[in-house]
Coordinates of C-alpha atoms and ligand atoms in Angstrom, one line a residue:
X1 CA 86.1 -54.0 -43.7
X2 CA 87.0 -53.5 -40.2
X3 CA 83.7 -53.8 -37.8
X4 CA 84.9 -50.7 -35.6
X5 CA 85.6 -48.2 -38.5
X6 CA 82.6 -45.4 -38.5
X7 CA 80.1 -46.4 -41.2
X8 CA 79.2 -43.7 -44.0
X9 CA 75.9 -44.6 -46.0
X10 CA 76.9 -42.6 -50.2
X11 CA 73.5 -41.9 -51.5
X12 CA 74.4 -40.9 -54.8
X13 CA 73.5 -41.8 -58.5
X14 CA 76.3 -40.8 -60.2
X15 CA 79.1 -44.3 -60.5
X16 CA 82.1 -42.5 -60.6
X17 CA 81.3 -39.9 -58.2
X18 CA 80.2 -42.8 -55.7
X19 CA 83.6 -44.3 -56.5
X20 CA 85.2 -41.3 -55.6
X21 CA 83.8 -41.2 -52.4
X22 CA 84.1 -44.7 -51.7
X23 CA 88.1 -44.7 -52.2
X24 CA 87.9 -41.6 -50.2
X25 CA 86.1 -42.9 -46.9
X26 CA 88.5 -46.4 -47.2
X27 CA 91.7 -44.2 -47.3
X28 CA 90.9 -41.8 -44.4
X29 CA 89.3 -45.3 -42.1
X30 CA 85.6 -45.0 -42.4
X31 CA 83.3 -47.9 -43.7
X32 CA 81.5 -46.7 -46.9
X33 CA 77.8 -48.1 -47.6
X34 CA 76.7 -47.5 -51.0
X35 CA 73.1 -46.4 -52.2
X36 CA 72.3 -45.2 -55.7
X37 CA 69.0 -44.5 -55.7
X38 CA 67.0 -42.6 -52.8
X39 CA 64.6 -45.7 -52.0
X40 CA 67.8 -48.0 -51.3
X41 CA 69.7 -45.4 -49.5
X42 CA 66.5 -44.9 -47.2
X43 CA 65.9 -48.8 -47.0
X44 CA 70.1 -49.2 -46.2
X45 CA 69.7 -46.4 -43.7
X46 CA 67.3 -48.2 -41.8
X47 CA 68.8 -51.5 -42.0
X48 CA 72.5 -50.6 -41.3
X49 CA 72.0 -47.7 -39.3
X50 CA 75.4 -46.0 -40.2
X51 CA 76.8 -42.9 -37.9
X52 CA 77.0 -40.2 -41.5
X53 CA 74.8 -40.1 -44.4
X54 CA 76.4 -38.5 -47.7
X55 CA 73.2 -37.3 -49.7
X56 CA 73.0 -36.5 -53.3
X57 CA 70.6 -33.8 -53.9
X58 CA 70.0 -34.5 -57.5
X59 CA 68.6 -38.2 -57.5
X60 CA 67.0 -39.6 -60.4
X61 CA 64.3 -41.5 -58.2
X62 CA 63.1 -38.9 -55.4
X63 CA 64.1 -35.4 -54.8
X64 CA 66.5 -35.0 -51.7
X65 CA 64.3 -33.1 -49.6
X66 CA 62.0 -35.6 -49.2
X67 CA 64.8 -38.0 -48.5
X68 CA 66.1 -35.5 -45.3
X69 CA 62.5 -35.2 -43.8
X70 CA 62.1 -39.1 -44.5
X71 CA 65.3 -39.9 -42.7
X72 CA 64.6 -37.2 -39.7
X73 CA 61.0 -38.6 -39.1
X74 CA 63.0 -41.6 -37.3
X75 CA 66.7 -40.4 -36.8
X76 CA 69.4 -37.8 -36.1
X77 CA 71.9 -39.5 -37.9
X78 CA 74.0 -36.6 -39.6
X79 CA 73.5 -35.4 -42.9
X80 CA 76.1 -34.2 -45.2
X81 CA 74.6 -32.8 -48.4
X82 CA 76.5 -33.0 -51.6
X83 CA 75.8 -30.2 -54.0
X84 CA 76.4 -28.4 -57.1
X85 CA 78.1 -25.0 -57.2
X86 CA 75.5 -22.1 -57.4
X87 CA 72.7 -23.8 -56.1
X88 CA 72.5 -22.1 -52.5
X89 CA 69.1 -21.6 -52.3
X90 CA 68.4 -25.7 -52.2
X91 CA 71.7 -25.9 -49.5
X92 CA 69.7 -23.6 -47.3
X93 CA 66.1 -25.4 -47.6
X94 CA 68.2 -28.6 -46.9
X95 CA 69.9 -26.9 -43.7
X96 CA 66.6 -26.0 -42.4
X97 CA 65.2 -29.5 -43.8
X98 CA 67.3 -31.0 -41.0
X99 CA 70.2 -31.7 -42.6
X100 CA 73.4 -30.8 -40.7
X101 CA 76.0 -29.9 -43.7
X102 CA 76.8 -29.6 -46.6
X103 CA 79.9 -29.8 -49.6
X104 CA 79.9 -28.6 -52.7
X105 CA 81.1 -30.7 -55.5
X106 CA 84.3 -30.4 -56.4
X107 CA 85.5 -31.0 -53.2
X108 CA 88.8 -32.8 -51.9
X109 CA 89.4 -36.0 -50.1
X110 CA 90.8 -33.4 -47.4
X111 CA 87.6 -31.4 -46.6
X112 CA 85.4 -34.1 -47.0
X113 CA 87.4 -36.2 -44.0
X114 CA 87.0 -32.7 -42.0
X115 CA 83.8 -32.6 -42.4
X116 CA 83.1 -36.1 -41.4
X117 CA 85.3 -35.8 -38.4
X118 CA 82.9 -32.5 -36.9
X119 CA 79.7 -34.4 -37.9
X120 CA 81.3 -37.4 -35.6
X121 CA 82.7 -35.5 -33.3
X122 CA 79.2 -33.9 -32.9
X123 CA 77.7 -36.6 -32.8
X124 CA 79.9 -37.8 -29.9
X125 CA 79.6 -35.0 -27.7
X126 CA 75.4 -35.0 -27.6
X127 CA 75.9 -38.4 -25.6
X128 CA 79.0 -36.8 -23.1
X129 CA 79.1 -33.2 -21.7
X130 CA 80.0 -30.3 -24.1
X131 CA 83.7 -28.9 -23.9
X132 CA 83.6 -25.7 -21.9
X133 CA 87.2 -24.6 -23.9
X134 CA 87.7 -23.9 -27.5
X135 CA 91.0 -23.4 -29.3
X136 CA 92.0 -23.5 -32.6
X137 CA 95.2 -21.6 -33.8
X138 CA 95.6 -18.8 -31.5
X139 CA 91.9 -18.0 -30.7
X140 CA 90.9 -19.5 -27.0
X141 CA 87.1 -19.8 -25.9
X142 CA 86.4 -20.6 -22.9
X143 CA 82.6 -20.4 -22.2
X144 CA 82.3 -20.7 -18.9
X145 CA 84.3 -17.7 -18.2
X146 CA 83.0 -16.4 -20.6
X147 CA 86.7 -15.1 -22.3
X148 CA 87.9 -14.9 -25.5
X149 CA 91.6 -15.1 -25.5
X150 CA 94.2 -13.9 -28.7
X151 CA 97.3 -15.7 -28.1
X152 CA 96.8 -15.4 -24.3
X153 CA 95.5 -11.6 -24.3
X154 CA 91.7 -11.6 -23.7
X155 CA 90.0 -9.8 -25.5
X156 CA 86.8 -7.2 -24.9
X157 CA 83.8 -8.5 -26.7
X158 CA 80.2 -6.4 -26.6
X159 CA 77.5 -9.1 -25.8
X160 CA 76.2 -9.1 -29.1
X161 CA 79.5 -10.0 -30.4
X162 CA 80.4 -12.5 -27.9
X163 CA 76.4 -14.0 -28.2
X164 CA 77.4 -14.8 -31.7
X165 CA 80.9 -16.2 -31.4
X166 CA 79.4 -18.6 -28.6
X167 CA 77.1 -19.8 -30.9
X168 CA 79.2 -20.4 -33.8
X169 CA 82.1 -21.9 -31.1
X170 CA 79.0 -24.2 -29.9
X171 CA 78.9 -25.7 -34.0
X172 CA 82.3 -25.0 -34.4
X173 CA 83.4 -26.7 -37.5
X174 CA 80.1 -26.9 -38.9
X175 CA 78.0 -24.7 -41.4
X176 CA 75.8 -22.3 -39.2
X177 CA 72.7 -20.7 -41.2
X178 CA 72.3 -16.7 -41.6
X179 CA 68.6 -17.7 -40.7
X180 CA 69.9 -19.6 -37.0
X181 CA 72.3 -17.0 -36.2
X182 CA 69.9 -13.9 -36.7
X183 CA 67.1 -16.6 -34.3
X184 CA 69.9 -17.2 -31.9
X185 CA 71.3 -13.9 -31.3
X186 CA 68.0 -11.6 -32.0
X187 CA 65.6 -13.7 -30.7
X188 CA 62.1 -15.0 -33.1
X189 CA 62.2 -10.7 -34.2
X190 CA 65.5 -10.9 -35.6
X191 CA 64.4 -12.3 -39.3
X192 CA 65.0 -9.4 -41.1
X193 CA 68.3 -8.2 -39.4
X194 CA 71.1 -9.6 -41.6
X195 CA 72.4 -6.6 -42.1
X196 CA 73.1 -6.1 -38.6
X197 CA 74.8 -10.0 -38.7
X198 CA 77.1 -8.5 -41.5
X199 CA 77.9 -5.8 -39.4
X200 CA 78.2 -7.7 -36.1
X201 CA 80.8 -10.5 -37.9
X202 CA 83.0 -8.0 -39.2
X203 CA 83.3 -5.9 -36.1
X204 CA 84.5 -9.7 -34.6
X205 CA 86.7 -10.4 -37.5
X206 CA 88.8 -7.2 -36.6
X207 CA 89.0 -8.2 -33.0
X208 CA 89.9 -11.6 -33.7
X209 CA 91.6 -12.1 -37.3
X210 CA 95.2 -11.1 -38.0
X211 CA 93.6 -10.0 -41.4
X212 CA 90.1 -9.8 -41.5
X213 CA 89.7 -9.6 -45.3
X214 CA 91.3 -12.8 -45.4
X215 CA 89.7 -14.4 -42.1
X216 CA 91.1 -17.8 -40.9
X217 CA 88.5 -18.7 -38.3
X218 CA 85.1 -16.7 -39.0
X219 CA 84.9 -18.2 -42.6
X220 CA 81.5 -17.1 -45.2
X221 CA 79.4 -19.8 -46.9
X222 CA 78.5 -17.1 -49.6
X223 CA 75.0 -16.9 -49.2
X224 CA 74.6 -19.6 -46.8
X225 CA 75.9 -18.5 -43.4
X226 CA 79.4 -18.9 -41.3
X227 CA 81.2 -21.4 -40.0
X228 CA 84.1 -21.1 -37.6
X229 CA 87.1 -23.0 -38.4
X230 CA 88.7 -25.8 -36.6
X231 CA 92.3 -27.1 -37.0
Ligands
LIG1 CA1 73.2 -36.8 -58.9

């Protein structure tokens, strides 16, 4: 195992899905740590420290919840939940838990290493200064001018729409909560305006997808919230 390899603590009961990941993190260079209980992944947490924490929700020793506000009572480490399909309501009472992601099982060597790589790269950029330029495919960002560039032809954003791209530009990559972006762009009032979000992201998806009923950047988390693609 090489020393210099970002570590990933599994906590996860389930053998096979453990061996899964484990395969998984060794294949795309990271250094798994296994738990399979929630007491040993909280007790390896503390004593390895590792830069990602993969979290089972459904542990046979202590629910996962506890686990997230256990963890976050002494670190920021990033947490990636692992869930089952259809069970949104616990992903978002995770999200707002503190946790920073999530992936819902099945899911593919592929989008588990993406994932991982934003939670890093995250993770990185608290300690240096944020990037001032986004990109990926033909949409540009640049939030210090404040543009949004198509292939190289800005275009006209209202604030409100622009408020929100920022936002999810800021995260890009990661899972942004209906519940943050209604805070964020409406301010503590905004609670009850998710119809106005709906509204808001489609009215960006025509100014920025080539086929907004098939978007490539401004992606839903079905009852969850958005998250805006990276490459
Ligand atoms: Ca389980």
């Amino acid at each position: 195992m090489a020393e210099n390899f970002p570590s990933v603590l599994i906590i996860e009961d389930e053998a096979p899905i453990r061996r899964f990941l484990r395969l998984s993190l060794e294949s795309r260079d990271f250094t798994p740590l296994e738990a399979a209980t929630g007491a040993e992944g909280l007790s390896m947490a503390a004593s390895h420290i590792p830069d990602v924490i993969l979290l089972d929700l459904g542990l046979p020793d202590m629910d996962g919840l506890e686990i997230i506000h256990k963890l976050r009572e002494w670190t920021s480490i990033p947490i990636i939940i692992l869930s089952a399909r259809g069970k949104e309501e616990d992903k978002i009472t995770a999200l707002e838990s503190g946790a920073d992601d999530y992936l819902t099982k099945p899911f593919s060597v592929g989008e588990l290493a993406v994932r991982l790589k934003v939670a890093l790269r995250h993770l990185n950029r608290s300690s240096s200064s944020a990037e001032q330029v986004f990109r990926t495919g033909n949409l540009k960002v640049d939030l210090e001018k404040r543009q949004v560039l198509i292939s190289d032809k800005e275009i006209h954003l209202t604030p409100i729409e622009y408020k929100l791209l920022s936002i999810l530009v800021r995260h890009a990559g990661r899972l942004v909560t209906q519940k943050e972006l209604l805070r964020d762009v409406w301010g503590p009032s905004g609670g009850d305006s998710s119809h106005y979000l709906r509204i808001y992201v489609s009215q960006l998806r025509r100014k920025l997808e080539d086929n907004p009923a098939k978007p490539r950047y401004l992606i839903t988390e079905a009852g969850v919230g958005y998250r805006l693609k990276v490459d």
